[in-house]
């Protein structure tokens, strides 16, 4: 089994639920408030840890109560945290999340220490990072750090998966470092600057990305599953049917699952199917890391629905 390393954000999620989202300027009475461990990076690491992968995390937390709770939760889920540093000048990252009655969410993040995951940290941790084979990145830490780390890792022939979330315009140089780019439909529209309305729009947008050097583009389509595009291949993996209560972290679970399956030397079709199952199951309980499935749950969903 290959080893996985996640470079990214660690947040405490402050979650309110309500029947619907408020209109601008409206005050609404909600139903529940919870704090759950989150952050796109940590979510991907916990998804992999719950699936019994060998996974380590590189990132930063503040010297506060949330930071301590988040490290504890990573460790409880089998994630190695020796490369997570405490920066006492900043607070631990947080995300304010609203979830409506259908399980959809709105998220505002305040990066705190995540915003200080910098190039010196990568230099300091590079030797430890190089023990891993497959690397998961997202965009909740500074983009210049992401690009720097990717360049260093590519010099060593590592496999790189980028979840371009939260989406932002990306510099041309980044594409050649990426083996798997995993946007959803909104993110692919944002990073390619194209309007996405039809399947043809998605295909053309994906083609523009692999022509720039991305190995493969996997477009995550929620309950519709995922679409895989590369120079040689195109396929659709249908989604699994589950009862969603909270979609927070579903995309992160997908990426964690994808990395775990690739780490097990499975092919891309098998791996996208596995990732779909992990993503679907993560929507069936509240919270992000809280809802990540076990290997047994994933294998039985695949067996039962056999997609
Ligand atoms: O992708 C979901 C995550 O986005 C949440 O856990 C929140 O922390 C934000 O980073």
GROMACS .gro file of C-alpha atoms in nm, residues 117-288:
model
  172
  117UNK     CA    1   0.134   2.740   0.600
  118UNK     CA    2   0.433   2.884   0.420
  119UNK     CA    3   0.734   2.787   0.209
  120UNK     CA    4   0.974   2.759   0.508
  121UNK     CA    5   0.735   2.501   0.660
  122UNK     CA    6   0.750   2.295   0.340
  123UNK     CA    7   1.131   2.315   0.338
  124UNK     CA    8   1.140   2.205   0.702
  125UNK     CA    9   0.904   1.911   0.649
  126UNK     CA   10   1.010   1.800   0.301
  127UNK     CA   11   1.216   1.498   0.410
  128UNK     CA   12   0.926   1.359   0.611
  129UNK     CA   13   0.684   1.436   0.328
  130UNK     CA   14   0.896   1.245   0.079
  131UNK     CA   15   0.819   0.923   0.268
  132UNK     CA   16   0.472   0.943   0.107
  133UNK     CA   17   0.382   0.862  -0.254
  134UNK     CA   18   0.044   1.030  -0.312
  135UNK     CA   19  -0.019   1.393  -0.215
  136UNK     CA   20  -0.353   1.566  -0.159
  137UNK     CA   21  -0.375   1.946  -0.192
  138UNK     CA   22  -0.665   2.194  -0.173
  139UNK     CA   23  -0.668   2.576  -0.181
  140UNK     CA   24  -0.731   2.681   0.180
  141UNK     CA   25  -0.360   2.750   0.237
  142UNK     CA   26  -0.157   3.010   0.039
  143UNK     CA   27  -0.141   2.928  -0.332
  144UNK     CA   28   0.232   3.008  -0.349
  145UNK     CA   29   0.295   2.737  -0.086
  146UNK     CA   30   0.085   2.487  -0.282
  147UNK     CA   31   0.280   2.556  -0.602
  148UNK     CA   32   0.618   2.545  -0.427
  149UNK     CA   33   0.539   2.212  -0.256
  150UNK     CA   34   0.405   2.060  -0.578
  151UNK     CA   35   0.718   2.161  -0.771
  152UNK     CA   36   0.943   2.001  -0.506
  153UNK     CA   37   0.734   1.682  -0.497
  154UNK     CA   38   0.724   1.651  -0.876
  155UNK     CA   39   1.106   1.663  -0.878
  156UNK     CA   40   1.074   1.335  -0.687
  157UNK     CA   41   0.811   1.187  -0.919
  158UNK     CA   42   0.527   1.195  -0.664
  159UNK     CA   43   0.157   1.167  -0.753
  160UNK     CA   44  -0.036   1.489  -0.695
  161UNK     CA   45  -0.411   1.536  -0.654
  162UNK     CA   46  -0.545   1.893  -0.638
  163UNK     CA   47  -0.895   1.975  -0.519
  164UNK     CA   48  -0.929   2.334  -0.652
  165UNK     CA   49  -1.147   2.447  -0.364
  166UNK     CA   50  -1.219   2.718  -0.274
  167UNK     CA   51  -1.182   2.792  -0.647
  168UNK     CA   52  -0.965   3.079  -0.762
  169UNK     CA   53  -0.786   3.162  -1.089
  170UNK     CA   54  -0.479   2.936  -1.116
  171UNK     CA   55  -0.143   3.029  -1.272
  172UNK     CA   56  -0.044   2.835  -1.588
  173UNK     CA   57   0.264   2.680  -1.423
  174UNK     CA   58   0.058   2.477  -1.175
  175UNK     CA   59  -0.113   2.251  -1.431
  176UNK     CA   60   0.192   2.044  -1.524
  177UNK     CA   61   0.240   1.941  -1.160
  178UNK     CA   62  -0.110   1.792  -1.126
  179UNK     CA   63  -0.187   1.425  -1.194
  180UNK     CA   64  -0.555   1.445  -1.091
  181UNK     CA   65  -0.753   1.770  -1.074
  182UNK     CA   66  -1.092   1.725  -0.903
  183UNK     CA   67  -1.320   2.030  -0.946
  184UNK     CA   68  -1.697   2.030  -0.913
  185UNK     CA   69  -1.898   2.201  -1.187
  186UNK     CA   70  -1.879   2.546  -1.025
  187UNK     CA   71  -1.504   2.516  -0.970
  188UNK     CA   72  -1.425   2.406  -1.327
  189UNK     CA   73  -1.624   2.707  -1.451
  190UNK     CA   74  -1.424   2.938  -1.225
  191UNK     CA   75  -1.077   2.802  -1.306
  192UNK     CA   76  -1.133   2.785  -1.684
  193UNK     CA   77  -1.334   3.110  -1.703
  194UNK     CA   78  -1.602   2.924  -1.906
  195UNK     CA   79  -1.977   2.909  -1.869
  196UNK     CA   80  -2.077   2.552  -1.786
  197UNK     CA   81  -2.432   2.460  -1.882
  198UNK     CA   82  -2.410   2.135  -2.076
  199UNK     CA   83  -2.205   1.817  -2.084
  200UNK     CA   84  -2.025   1.952  -2.392
  201UNK     CA   85  -1.923   2.260  -2.190
  202UNK     CA   86  -1.776   2.032  -1.919
  203UNK     CA   87  -1.591   1.821  -2.179
  204UNK     CA   88  -1.441   2.127  -2.345
  205UNK     CA   89  -1.342   2.281  -2.012
  206UNK     CA   90  -1.176   1.955  -1.903
  207UNK     CA   91  -0.995   1.929  -2.238
  208UNK     CA   92  -0.858   2.281  -2.195
  209UNK     CA   93  -0.709   2.167  -1.863
  210UNK     CA   94  -0.544   1.846  -1.974
  211UNK     CA   95  -0.409   2.031  -2.277
  212UNK     CA   96  -0.228   2.255  -2.025
  213UNK     CA   97  -0.061   1.952  -1.868
  214UNK     CA   98  -0.304   1.811  -1.609
  215UNK     CA   99  -0.290   1.429  -1.615
  216UNK     CA  100  -0.665   1.378  -1.569
  217UNK     CA  101  -0.964   1.591  -1.472
  218UNK     CA  102  -1.230   1.432  -1.251
  219UNK     CA  103  -1.544   1.647  -1.233
  220UNK     CA  104  -1.741   1.579  -0.915
  221UNK     CA  105  -2.115   1.602  -0.978
  222UNK     CA  106  -2.266   1.526  -0.636
  223UNK     CA  107  -2.550   1.273  -0.654
  224UNK     CA  108  -2.477   1.227  -1.028
  225UNK     CA  109  -2.137   1.079  -0.948
  226UNK     CA  110  -1.823   1.189  -1.133
  227UNK     CA  111  -1.689   1.233  -1.487
  228UNK     CA  112  -1.331   1.134  -1.576
  229UNK     CA  113  -1.145   1.306  -1.862
  230UNK     CA  114  -0.792   1.257  -1.989
  231UNK     CA  115  -0.622   1.267  -2.330
  232UNK     CA  116  -0.686   0.893  -2.364
  233UNK     CA  117  -1.005   0.828  -2.172
  234UNK     CA  118  -1.353   0.952  -2.084
  235UNK     CA  119  -1.601   0.779  -1.855
  236UNK     CA  120  -1.889   0.852  -1.619
  237UNK     CA  121  -1.919   0.681  -1.281
  238UNK     CA  122  -2.280   0.712  -1.157
  239UNK     CA  123  -2.346   0.826  -0.801
  240UNK     CA  124  -2.469   0.603  -0.520
  241UNK     CA  125  -2.817   0.647  -0.376
  242UNK     CA  126  -2.814   0.757  -0.012
  243UNK     CA  127  -3.028   0.981   0.209
  244UNK     CA  128  -2.823   1.301   0.244
  245UNK     CA  129  -2.854   1.502   0.564
  246UNK     CA  130  -2.541   1.721   0.536
  247UNK     CA  131  -2.318   1.748   0.227
  248UNK     CA  132  -2.037   1.932   0.413
  249UNK     CA  133  -1.707   1.761   0.332
  250UNK     CA  134  -1.851   1.533   0.060
  251UNK     CA  135  -1.597   1.657  -0.195
  252UNK     CA  136  -1.318   1.611   0.059
  253UNK     CA  137  -1.430   1.255   0.132
  254UNK     CA  138  -1.429   1.185  -0.243
  255UNK     CA  139  -1.065   1.299  -0.264
  256UNK     CA  140  -0.962   1.101   0.043
  257UNK     CA  141  -1.126   0.792  -0.106
  258UNK     CA  142  -0.966   0.848  -0.445
  259UNK     CA  143  -0.619   0.867  -0.288
  260UNK     CA  144  -0.678   0.554  -0.078
  261UNK     CA  145  -0.789   0.350  -0.378
  262UNK     CA  146  -0.497   0.472  -0.590
  263UNK     CA  147  -0.266   0.392  -0.296
  264UNK     CA  148  -0.397   0.036  -0.316
  265UNK     CA  149  -0.282   0.025  -0.682
  266UNK     CA  150  -0.638   0.013  -0.818
  267UNK     CA  151  -0.709   0.150  -1.166
  268UNK     CA  152  -0.872   0.488  -1.222
  269UNK     CA  153  -1.223   0.351  -1.293
  270UNK     CA  154  -1.221   0.145  -0.977
  271UNK     CA  155  -1.081   0.439  -0.783
  272UNK     CA  156  -1.343   0.690  -0.903
  273UNK     CA  157  -1.617   0.441  -0.813
  274UNK     CA  158  -1.467   0.393  -0.466
  275UNK     CA  159  -1.436   0.772  -0.422
  276UNK     CA  160  -1.803   0.817  -0.522
  277UNK     CA  161  -1.907   0.570  -0.254
  278UNK     CA  162  -1.697   0.744   0.014
  279UNK     CA  163  -1.837   1.085  -0.088
  280UNK     CA  164  -2.196   0.959  -0.085
  281UNK     CA  165  -2.170   0.794   0.257
  282UNK     CA  166  -2.016   1.109   0.408
  283UNK     CA  167  -2.343   1.297   0.341
  284UNK     CA  168  -2.549   1.060   0.555
  285UNK     CA  169  -2.449   1.211   0.892
  286UNK     CA  170  -2.390   1.561   1.026
  287UNK     CA  171  -2.050   1.729   1.004
  288UNK     CA  172  -1.747   1.671   0.782
   0.00000   0.00000   0.00000
